mmCIF file of C-alpha atoms in Angstrom:
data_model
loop_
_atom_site.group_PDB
_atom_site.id
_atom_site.type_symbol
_atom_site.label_atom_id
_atom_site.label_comp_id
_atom_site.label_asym_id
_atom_site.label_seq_id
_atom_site.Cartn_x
_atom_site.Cartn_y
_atom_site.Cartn_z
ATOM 1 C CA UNK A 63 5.716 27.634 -40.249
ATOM 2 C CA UNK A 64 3.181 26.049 -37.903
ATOM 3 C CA UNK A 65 2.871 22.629 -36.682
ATOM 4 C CA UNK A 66 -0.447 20.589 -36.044
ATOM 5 C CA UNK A 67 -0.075 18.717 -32.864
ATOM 6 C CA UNK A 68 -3.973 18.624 -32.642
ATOM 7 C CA UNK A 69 -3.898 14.516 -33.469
ATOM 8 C CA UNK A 70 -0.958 14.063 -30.738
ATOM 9 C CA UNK A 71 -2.762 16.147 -28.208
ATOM 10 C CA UNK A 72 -6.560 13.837 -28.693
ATOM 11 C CA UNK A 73 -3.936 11.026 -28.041
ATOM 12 C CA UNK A 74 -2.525 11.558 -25.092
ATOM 13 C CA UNK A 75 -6.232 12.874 -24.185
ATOM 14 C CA UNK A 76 -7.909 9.739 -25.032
ATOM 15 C CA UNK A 77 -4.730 7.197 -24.003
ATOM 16 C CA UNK A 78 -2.695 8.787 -21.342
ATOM 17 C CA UNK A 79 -5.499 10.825 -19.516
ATOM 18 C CA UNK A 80 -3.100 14.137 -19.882
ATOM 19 C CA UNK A 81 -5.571 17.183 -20.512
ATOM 20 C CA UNK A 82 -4.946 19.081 -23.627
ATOM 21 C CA UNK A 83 -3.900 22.057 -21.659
ATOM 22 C CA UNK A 84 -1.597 20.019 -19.694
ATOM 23 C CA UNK A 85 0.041 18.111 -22.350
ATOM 24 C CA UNK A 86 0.220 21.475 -24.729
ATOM 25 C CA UNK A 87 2.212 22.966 -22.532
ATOM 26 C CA UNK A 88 4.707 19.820 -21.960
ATOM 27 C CA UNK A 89 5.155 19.981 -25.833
ATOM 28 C CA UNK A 90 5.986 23.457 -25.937
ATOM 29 C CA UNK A 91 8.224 23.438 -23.248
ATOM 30 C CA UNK A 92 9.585 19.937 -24.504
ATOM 31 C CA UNK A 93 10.708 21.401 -27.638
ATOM 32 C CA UNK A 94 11.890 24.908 -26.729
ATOM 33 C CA UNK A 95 14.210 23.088 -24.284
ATOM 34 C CA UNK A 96 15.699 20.429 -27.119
ATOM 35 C CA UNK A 97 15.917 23.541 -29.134
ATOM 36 C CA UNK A 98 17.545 25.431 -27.255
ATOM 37 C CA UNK A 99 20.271 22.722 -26.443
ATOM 38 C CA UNK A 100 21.080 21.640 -30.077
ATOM 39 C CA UNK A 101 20.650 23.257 -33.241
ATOM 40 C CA UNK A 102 20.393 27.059 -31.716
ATOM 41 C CA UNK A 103 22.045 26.620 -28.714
ATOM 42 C CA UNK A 104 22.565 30.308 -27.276
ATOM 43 C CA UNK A 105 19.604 31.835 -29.458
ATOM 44 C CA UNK A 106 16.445 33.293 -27.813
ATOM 45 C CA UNK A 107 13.312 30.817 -28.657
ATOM 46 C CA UNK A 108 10.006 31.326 -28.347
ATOM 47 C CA UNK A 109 7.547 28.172 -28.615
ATOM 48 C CA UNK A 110 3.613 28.841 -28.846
ATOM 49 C CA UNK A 111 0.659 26.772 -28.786
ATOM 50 C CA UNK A 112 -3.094 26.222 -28.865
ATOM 51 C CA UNK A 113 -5.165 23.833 -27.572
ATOM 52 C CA UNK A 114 -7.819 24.019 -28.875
ATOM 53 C CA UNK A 115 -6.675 24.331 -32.444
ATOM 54 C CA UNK A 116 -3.364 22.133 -31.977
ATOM 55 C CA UNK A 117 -1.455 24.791 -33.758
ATOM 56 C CA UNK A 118 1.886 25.143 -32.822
ATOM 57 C CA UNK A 119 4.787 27.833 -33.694
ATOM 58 C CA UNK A 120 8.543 28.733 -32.890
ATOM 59 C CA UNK A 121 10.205 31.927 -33.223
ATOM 60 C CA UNK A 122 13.809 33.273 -32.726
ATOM 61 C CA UNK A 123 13.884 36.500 -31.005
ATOM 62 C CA UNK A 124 16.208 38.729 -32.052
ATOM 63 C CA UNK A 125 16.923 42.559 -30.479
ATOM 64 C CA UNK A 126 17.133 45.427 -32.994
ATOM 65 C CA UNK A 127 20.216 47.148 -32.200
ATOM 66 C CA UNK A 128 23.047 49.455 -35.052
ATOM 67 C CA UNK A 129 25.454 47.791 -33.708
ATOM 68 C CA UNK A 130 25.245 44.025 -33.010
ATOM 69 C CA UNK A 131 27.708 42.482 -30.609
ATOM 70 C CA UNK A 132 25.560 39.150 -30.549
ATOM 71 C CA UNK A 133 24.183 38.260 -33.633
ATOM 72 C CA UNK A 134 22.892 35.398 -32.056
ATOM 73 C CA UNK A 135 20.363 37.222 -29.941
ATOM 74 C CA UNK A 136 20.492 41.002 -31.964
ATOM 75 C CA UNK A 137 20.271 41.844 -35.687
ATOM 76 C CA UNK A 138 20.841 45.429 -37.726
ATOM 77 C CA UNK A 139 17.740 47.300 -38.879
ATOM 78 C CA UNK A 140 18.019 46.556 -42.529
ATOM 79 C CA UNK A 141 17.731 42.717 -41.530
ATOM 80 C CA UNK A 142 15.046 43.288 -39.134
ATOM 81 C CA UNK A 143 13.247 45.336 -41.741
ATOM 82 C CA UNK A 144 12.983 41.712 -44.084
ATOM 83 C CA UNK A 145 11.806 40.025 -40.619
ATOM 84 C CA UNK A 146 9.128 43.028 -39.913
ATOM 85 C CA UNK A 147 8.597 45.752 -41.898
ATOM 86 C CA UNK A 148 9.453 49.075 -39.803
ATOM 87 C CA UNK A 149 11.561 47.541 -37.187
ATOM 88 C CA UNK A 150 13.075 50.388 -35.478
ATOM 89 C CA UNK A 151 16.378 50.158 -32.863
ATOM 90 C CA UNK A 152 15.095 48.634 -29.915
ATOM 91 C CA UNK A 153 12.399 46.441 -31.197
ATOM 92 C CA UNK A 154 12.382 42.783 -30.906
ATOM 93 C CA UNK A 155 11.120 40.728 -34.031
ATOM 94 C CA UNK A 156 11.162 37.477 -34.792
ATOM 95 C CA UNK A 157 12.071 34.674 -37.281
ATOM 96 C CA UNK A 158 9.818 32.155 -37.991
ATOM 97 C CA UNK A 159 11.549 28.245 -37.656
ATOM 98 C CA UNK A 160 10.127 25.438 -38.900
ATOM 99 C CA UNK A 161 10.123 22.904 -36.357
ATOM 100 C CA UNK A 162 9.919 19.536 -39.082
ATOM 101 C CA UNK A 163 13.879 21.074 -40.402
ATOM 102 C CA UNK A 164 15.084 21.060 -37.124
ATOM 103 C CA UNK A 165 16.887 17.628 -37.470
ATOM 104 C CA UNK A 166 16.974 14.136 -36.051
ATOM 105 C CA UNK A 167 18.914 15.436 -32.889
ATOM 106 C CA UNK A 168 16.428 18.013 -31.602
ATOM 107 C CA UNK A 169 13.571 15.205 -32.299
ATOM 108 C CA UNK A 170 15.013 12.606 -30.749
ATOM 109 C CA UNK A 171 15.667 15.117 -27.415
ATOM 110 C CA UNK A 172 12.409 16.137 -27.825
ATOM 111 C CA UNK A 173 11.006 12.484 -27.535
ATOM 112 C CA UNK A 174 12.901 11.781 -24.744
ATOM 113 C CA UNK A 175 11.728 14.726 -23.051
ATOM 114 C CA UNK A 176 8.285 14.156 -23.551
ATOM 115 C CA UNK A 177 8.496 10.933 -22.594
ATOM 116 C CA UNK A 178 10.310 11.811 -19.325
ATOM 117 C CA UNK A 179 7.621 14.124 -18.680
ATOM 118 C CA UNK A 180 4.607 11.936 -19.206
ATOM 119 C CA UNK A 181 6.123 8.821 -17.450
ATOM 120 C CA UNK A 182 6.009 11.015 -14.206
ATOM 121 C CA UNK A 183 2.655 11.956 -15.144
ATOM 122 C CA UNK A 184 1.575 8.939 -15.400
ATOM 123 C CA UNK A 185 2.790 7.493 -12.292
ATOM 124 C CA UNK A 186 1.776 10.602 -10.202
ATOM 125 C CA UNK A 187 -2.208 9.301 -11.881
ATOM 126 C CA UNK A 188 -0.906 6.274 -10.573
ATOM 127 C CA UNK A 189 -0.421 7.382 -7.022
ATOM 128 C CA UNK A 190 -3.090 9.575 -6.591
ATOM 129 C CA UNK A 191 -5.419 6.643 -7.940
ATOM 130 C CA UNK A 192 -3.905 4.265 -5.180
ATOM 131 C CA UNK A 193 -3.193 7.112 -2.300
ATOM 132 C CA UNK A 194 -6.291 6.822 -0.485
ATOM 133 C CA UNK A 195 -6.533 3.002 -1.218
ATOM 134 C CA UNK A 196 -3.373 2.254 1.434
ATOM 135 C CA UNK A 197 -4.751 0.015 4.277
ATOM 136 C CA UNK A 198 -7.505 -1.753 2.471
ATOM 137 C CA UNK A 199 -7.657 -5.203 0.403
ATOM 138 C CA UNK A 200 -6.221 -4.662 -3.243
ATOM 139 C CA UNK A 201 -6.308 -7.754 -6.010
ATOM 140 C CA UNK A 202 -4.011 -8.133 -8.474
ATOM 141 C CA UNK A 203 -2.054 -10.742 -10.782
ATOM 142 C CA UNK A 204 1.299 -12.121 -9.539
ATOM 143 C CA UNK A 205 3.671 -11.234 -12.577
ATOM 144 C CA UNK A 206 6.819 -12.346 -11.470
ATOM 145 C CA UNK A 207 9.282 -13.287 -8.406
ATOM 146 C CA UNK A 208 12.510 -11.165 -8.079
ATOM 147 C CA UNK A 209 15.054 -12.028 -5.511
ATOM 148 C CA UNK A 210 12.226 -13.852 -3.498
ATOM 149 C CA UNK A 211 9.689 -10.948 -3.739
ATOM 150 C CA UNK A 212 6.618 -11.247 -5.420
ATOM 151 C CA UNK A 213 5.627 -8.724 -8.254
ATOM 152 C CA UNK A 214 1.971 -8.188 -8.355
ATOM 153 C CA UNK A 215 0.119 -6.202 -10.998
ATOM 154 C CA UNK A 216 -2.742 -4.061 -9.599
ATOM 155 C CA UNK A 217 -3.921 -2.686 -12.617
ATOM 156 C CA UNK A 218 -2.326 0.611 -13.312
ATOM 157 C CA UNK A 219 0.219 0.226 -10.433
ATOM 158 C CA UNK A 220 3.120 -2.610 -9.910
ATOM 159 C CA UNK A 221 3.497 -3.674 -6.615
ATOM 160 C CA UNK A 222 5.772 -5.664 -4.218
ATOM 161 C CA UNK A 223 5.165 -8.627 -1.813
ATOM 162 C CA UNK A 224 8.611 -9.201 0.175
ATOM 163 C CA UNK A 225 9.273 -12.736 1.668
ATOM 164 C CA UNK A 226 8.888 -10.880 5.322
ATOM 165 C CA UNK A 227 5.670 -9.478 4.396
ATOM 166 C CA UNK A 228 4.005 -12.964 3.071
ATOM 167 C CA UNK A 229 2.611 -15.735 5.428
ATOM 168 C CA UNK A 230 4.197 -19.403 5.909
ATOM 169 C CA UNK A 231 2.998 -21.363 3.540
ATOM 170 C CA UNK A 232 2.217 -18.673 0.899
ATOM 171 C CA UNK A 233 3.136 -20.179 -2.807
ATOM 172 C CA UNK A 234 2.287 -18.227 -5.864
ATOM 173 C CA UNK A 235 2.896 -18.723 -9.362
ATOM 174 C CA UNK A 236 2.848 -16.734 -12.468
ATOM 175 C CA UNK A 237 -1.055 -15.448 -13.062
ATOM 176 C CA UNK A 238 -2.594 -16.420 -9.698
ATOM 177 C CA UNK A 239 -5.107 -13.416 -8.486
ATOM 178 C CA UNK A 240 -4.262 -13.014 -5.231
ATOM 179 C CA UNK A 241 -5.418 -10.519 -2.522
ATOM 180 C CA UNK A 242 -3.503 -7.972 -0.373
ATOM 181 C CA UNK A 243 -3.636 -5.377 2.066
ATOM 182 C CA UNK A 244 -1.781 -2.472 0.688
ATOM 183 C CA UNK A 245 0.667 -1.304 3.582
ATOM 184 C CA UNK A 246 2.136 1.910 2.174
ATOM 185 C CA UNK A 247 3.247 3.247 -0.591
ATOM 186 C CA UNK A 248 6.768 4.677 0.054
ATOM 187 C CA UNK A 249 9.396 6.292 -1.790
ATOM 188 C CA UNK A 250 12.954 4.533 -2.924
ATOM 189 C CA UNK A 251 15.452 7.024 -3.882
ATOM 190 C CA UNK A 252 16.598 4.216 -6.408
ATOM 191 C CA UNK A 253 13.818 2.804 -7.673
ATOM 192 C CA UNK A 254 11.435 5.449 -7.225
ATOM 193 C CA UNK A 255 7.652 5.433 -5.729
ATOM 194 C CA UNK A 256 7.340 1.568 -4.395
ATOM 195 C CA UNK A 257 3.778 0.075 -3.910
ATOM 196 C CA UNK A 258 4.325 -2.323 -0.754
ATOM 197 C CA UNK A 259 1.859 -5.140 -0.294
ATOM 198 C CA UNK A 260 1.176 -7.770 2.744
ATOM 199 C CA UNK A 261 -0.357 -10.633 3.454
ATOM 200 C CA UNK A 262 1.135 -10.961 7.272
ATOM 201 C CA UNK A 263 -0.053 -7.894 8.603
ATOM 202 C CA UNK A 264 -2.411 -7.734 10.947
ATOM 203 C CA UNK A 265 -4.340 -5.514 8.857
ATOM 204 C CA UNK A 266 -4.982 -7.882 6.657
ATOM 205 C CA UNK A 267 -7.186 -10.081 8.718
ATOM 206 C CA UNK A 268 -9.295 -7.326 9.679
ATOM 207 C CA UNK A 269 -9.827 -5.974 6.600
ATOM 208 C CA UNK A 270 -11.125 -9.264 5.424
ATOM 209 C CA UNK A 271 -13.528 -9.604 8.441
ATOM 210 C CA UNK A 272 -14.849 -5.871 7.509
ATOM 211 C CA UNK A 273 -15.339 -7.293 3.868
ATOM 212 C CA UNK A 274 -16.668 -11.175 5.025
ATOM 213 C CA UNK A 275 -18.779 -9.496 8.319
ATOM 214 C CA UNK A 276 -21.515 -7.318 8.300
ATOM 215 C CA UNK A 277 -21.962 -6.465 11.463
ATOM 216 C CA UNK A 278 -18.385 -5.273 11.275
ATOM 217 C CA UNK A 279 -18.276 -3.242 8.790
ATOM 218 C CA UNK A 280 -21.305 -1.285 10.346
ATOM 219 C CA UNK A 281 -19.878 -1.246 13.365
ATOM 220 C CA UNK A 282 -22.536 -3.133 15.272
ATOM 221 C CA UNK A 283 -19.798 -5.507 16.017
ATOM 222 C CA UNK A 284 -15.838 -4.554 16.845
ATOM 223 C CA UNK A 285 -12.888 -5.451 16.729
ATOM 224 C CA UNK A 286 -11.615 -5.285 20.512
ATOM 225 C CA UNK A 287 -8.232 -7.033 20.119
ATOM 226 C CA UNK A 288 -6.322 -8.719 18.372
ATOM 227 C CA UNK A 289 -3.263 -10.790 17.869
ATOM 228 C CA UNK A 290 -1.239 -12.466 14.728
ATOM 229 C CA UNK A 291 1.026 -15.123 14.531
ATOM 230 C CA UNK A 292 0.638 -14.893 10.285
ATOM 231 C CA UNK A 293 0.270 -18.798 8.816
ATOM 232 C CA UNK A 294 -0.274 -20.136 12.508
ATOM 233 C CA UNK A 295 -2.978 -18.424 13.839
ATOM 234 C CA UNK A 296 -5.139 -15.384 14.556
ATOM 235 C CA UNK A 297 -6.676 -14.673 18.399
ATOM 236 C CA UNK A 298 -9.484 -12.156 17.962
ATOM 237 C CA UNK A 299 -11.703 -10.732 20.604
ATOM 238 C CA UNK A 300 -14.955 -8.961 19.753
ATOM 239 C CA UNK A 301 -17.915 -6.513 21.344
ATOM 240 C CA UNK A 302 -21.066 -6.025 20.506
ATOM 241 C CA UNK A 303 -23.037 -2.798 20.845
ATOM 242 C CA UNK A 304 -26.023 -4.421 20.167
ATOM 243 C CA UNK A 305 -27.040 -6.465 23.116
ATOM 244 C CA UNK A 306 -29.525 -8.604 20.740
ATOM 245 C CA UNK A 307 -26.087 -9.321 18.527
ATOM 246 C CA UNK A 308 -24.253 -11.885 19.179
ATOM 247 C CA UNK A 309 -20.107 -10.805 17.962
ATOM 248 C CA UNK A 310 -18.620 -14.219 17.705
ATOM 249 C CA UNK A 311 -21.762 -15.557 15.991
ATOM 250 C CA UNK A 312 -21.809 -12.713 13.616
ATOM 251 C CA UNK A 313 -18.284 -13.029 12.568
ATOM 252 C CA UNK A 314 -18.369 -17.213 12.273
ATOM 253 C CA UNK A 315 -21.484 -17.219 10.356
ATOM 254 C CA UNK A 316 -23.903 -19.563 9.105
ATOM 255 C CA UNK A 317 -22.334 -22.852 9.761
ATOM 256 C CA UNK A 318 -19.287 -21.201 10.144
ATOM 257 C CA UNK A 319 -19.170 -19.824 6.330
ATOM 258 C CA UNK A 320 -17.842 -16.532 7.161
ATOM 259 C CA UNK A 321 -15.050 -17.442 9.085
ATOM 260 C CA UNK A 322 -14.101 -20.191 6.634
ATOM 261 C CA UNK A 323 -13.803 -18.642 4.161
ATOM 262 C CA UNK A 324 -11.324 -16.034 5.610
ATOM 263 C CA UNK A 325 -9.369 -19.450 6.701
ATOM 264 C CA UNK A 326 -9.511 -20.370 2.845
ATOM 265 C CA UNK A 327 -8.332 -17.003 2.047
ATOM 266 C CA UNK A 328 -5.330 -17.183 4.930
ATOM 267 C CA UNK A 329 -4.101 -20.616 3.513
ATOM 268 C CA UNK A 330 -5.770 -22.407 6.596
ATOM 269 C CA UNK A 331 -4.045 -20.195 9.268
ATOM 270 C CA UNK A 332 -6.620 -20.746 12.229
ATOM 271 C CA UNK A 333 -8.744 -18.446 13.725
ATOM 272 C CA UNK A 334 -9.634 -18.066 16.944
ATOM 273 C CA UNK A 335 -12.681 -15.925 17.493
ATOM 274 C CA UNK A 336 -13.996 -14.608 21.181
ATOM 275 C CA UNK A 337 -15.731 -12.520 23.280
ATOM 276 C CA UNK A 338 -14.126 -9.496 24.375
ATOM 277 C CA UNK A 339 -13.927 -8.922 28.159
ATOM 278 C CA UNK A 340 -12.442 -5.930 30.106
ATOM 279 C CA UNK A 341 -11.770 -8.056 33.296
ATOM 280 C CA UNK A 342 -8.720 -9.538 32.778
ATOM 281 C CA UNK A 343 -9.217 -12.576 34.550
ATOM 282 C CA UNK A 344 -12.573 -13.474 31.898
ATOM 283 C CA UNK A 345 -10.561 -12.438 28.830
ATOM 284 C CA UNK A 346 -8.089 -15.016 29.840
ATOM 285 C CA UNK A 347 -10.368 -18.011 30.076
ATOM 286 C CA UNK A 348 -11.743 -17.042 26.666
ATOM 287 C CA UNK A 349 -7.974 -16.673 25.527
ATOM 288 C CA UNK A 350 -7.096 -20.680 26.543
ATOM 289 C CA UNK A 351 -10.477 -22.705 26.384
ATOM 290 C CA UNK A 352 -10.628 -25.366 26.332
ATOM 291 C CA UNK A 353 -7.790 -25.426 28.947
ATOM 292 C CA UNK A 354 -8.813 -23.755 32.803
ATOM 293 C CA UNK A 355 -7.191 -21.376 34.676
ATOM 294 C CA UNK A 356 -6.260 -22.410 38.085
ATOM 295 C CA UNK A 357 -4.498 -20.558 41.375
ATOM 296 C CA UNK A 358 -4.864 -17.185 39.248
ATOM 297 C CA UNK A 359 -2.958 -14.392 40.912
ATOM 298 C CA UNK A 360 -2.976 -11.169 39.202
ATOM 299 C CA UNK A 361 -0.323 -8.860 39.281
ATOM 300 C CA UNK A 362 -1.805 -5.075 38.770
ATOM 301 C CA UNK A 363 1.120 -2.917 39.220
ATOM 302 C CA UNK A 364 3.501 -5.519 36.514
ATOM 303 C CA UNK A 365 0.358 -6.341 34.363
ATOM 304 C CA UNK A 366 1.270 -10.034 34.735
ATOM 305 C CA UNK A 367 -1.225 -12.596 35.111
ATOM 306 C CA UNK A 368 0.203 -16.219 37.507
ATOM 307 C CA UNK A 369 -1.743 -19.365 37.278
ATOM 308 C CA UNK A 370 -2.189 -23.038 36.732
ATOM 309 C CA UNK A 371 -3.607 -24.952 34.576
ATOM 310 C CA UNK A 372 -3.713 -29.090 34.239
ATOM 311 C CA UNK A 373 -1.157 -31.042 32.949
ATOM 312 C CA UNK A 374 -3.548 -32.342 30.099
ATOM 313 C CA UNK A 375 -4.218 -28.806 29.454
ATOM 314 C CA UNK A 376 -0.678 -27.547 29.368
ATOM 315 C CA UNK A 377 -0.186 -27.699 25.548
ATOM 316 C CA UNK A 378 -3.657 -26.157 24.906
ATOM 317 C CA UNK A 379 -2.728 -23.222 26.690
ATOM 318 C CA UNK A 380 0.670 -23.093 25.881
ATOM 319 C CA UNK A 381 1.096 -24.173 22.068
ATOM 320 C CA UNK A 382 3.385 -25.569 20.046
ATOM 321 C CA UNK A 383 6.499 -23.882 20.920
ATOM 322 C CA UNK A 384 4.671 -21.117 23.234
ATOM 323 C CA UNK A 385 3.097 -19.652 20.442
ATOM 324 C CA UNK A 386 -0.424 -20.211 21.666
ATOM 325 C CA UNK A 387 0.666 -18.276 25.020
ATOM 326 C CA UNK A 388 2.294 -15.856 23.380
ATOM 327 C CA UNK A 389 -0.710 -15.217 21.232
ATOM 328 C CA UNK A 390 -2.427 -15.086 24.379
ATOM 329 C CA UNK A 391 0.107 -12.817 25.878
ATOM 330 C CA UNK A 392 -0.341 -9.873 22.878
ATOM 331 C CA UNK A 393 -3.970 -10.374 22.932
ATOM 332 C CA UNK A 394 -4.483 -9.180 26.358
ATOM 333 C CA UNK A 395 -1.193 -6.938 26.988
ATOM 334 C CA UNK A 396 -0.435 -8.728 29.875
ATOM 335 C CA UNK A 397 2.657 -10.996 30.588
ATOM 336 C CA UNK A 398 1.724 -14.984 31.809
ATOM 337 C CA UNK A 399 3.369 -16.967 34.130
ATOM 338 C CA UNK A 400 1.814 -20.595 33.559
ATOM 339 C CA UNK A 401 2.846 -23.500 35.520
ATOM 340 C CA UNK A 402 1.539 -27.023 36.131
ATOM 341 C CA UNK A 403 -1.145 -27.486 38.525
ATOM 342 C CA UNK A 404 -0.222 -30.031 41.313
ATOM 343 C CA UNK A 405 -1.981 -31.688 44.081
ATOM 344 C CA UNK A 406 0.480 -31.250 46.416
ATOM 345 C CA UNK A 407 -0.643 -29.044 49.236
ATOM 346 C CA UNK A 408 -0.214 -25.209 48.533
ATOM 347 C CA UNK A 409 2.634 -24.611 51.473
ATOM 348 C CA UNK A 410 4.867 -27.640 50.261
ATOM 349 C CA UNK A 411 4.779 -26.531 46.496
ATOM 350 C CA UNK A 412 7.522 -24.880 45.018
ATOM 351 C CA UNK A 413 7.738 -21.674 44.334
ATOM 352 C CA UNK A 414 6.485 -19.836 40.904
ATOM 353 C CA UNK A 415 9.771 -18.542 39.579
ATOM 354 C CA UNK A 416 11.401 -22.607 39.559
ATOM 355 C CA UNK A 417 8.464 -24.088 37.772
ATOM 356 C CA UNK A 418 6.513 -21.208 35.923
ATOM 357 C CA UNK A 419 6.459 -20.766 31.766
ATOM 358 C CA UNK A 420 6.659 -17.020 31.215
ATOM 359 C CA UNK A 421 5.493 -14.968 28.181
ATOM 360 C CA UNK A 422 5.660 -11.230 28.211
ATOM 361 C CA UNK A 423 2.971 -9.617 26.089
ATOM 362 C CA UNK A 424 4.648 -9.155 23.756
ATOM 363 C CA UNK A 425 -11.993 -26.587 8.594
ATOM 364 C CA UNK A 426 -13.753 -27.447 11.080
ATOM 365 C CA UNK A 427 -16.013 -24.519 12.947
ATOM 366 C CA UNK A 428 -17.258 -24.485 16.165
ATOM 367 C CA UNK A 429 -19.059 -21.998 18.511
ATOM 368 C CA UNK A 430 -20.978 -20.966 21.297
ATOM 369 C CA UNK A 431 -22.289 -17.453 22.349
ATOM 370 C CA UNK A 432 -18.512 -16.546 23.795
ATOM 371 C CA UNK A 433 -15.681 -18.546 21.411
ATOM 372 C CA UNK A 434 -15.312 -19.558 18.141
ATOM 373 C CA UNK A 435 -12.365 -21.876 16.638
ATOM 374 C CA UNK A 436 -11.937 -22.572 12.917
ATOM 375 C CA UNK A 437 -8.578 -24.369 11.452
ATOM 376 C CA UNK A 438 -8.489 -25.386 7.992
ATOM 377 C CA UNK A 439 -8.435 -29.093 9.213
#
């Protein structure tokens, strides 16, 4: 007796996104399984379908044989003979089963198979919809906090923000939209396909600086370096290929709208914003303005840059707990030896390693055509 699964198949169609073709063939192979491993365990079935009509049929198969050793696969002539009239030894000929008497076992195996089946569907739509999406800025709605990490809904996808991969001074709660770079989307042999979010990468800043600039996001202006301390503050040096373009003007904006508002977005994590040099020695008084190099020696063959600067400079360059040197540092690729400058005569002063600071590398706007500084202060 058929079965119309026509309604069921426009369903998932219309609400799942699971082509008739597709989903057909999960049905079929859905309920020949549950079949199969219930009611008529050990018995040959046969489950057919059509799309485009929704009509659906099982069989059981038997083998004609005179003597019948199986009689759940084989049957004798005269029974075959009821089944299809002149069924000879040999032939195969089926019994029609009606799939609605089956019983509240095979339908409940069934379900569970077909929702197995369309779960994974689902989050393979899921992943494919996302795939190319890793490394750009995704919004979503923060759902919930488990064991310190931050559920965010994307839309079709769940994602997570771990504690690691948020900034200092991050707080959400329940129903804030928030924004994200998507880091990767990796797979958890016990939880399955994970959608990983951050906020601390470095990625993140530049994505927003491709979305809030431009001249960036054509390329006009790049992105030479960079360097991250996420929640304290972002060094950034940038090129031009346009001689006629300024870089650091471009990316402050207007007042310094542009860069603000990636400040607003960053929880008022400061940004410093320069212009890129190759000589190492230029980069570095971009790096620390207002503080000035003094004394520089440069060390080629260890990539390690000595100097000076004055003591009323020393916690410009160096930062509140070295983090503005080590910024420095990461942003060039070169290690810094920085040490007070002294008056005392250059043959009397003591020698770099007893007095030097060493760093391997490791709201208010203002600019001029080579450095920018925003803070959210």
């Amino acid at each position: 007796m058929s079965v119309d699964i026509k309604p069921y198949l426009q369903y998932l169609e219309k609400e799942k996104h699971i082509p008739k073709d597709e989903a057909c063939a999960l049905i079929v192979e859905a309920i020949k399984s549950s079949v199969e491993k219930s009611v008529m365990s050990g018995q040959n079935v046969e489950v057919t379908a059509d799309p485009a009509t929704g009509k659906l049929d099982a069989h059981v198969i038997y083998s004609v044989t005179d003597s019948v050793s199986d009689p759940l696969r084989e049957i004798n002539p005269v029974a075959a003979a009821l089944l299809q009239p002149g069924a000879v030894v040999g032939d195969e000929v089926r019994k029609p089963i009606n799939v609605a008497d089956l019983g509240r076992i095979a339908a409940k195996t069934t379900q569970q198979l077909l929702n197995q089946r369309f779960r994974k569907i689902e989050k393979d739509q899921v992943f494919l919809e996302y795939k190319d999406k890793v490394g750009d800025i995704v919004t979503g709605i923060v759902r919930r906090t488990e064991r310190g990490n931050v559920i965010v809904e994307l839309g079709t996808a769940e994602a997570v923000l771990t504690h690691k991969e948020r900034c200092h001074g991050d707080e959400f709660r329940t129903g804030d939209r928030i924004r994200c770079l998507l880091l990767e989307i990796r797979e958890d042999p016990q939880r399955g396909r994970e959608f990983v979010l951050s906020r601390a990468n470095d990625g993140f800043v530049r994505r927003l600086l491709e979305l809030e600039v431009a001249e960036i996001a054509d390329k006009t202006v790049t992105i030479a370096k960079m360097a991250r301390d996420p929640g304290y503050r972002t060094k950034i040096a940038v090129d031009s290929s346009d001689p006629k373009v300024d870089p650091v003007g471009a990316c402050v904006g207007a007042r310094g709208a542009r860069v603000r508002n990636i400040v607003k977005e960053l929880g008022g994590e400061k940004i410093d914003i320069i212009r890129f040099h190759k000589e190492p020695l230029k980069l570095l008084e971009e790096a620390i303005r207002p503080a000035r190099p003094r004394n520089v020696r440069i060390d080629e063959r260890n990539r390690s840059i000595h100097f000076e600067v004055d003591e009323e400079d020393m916690r410009i360059a160096i930062g509140s707990k070295g983090r503005n040197a080590r910024l420095t540092s990461k942003l060039m690729g070169w290690g810094l030896n920085i040490a007070k400058a002294t008056n005392t005569p250059e043959a009397s002063r003591p020698s770099w390693a007893k007095r030097r600071r060493v760093w391997p590398s490791s709201s208010a706007c203002r600019s001029n055509s080579s450095r920018s500084s925003c803070s959210s202060a």
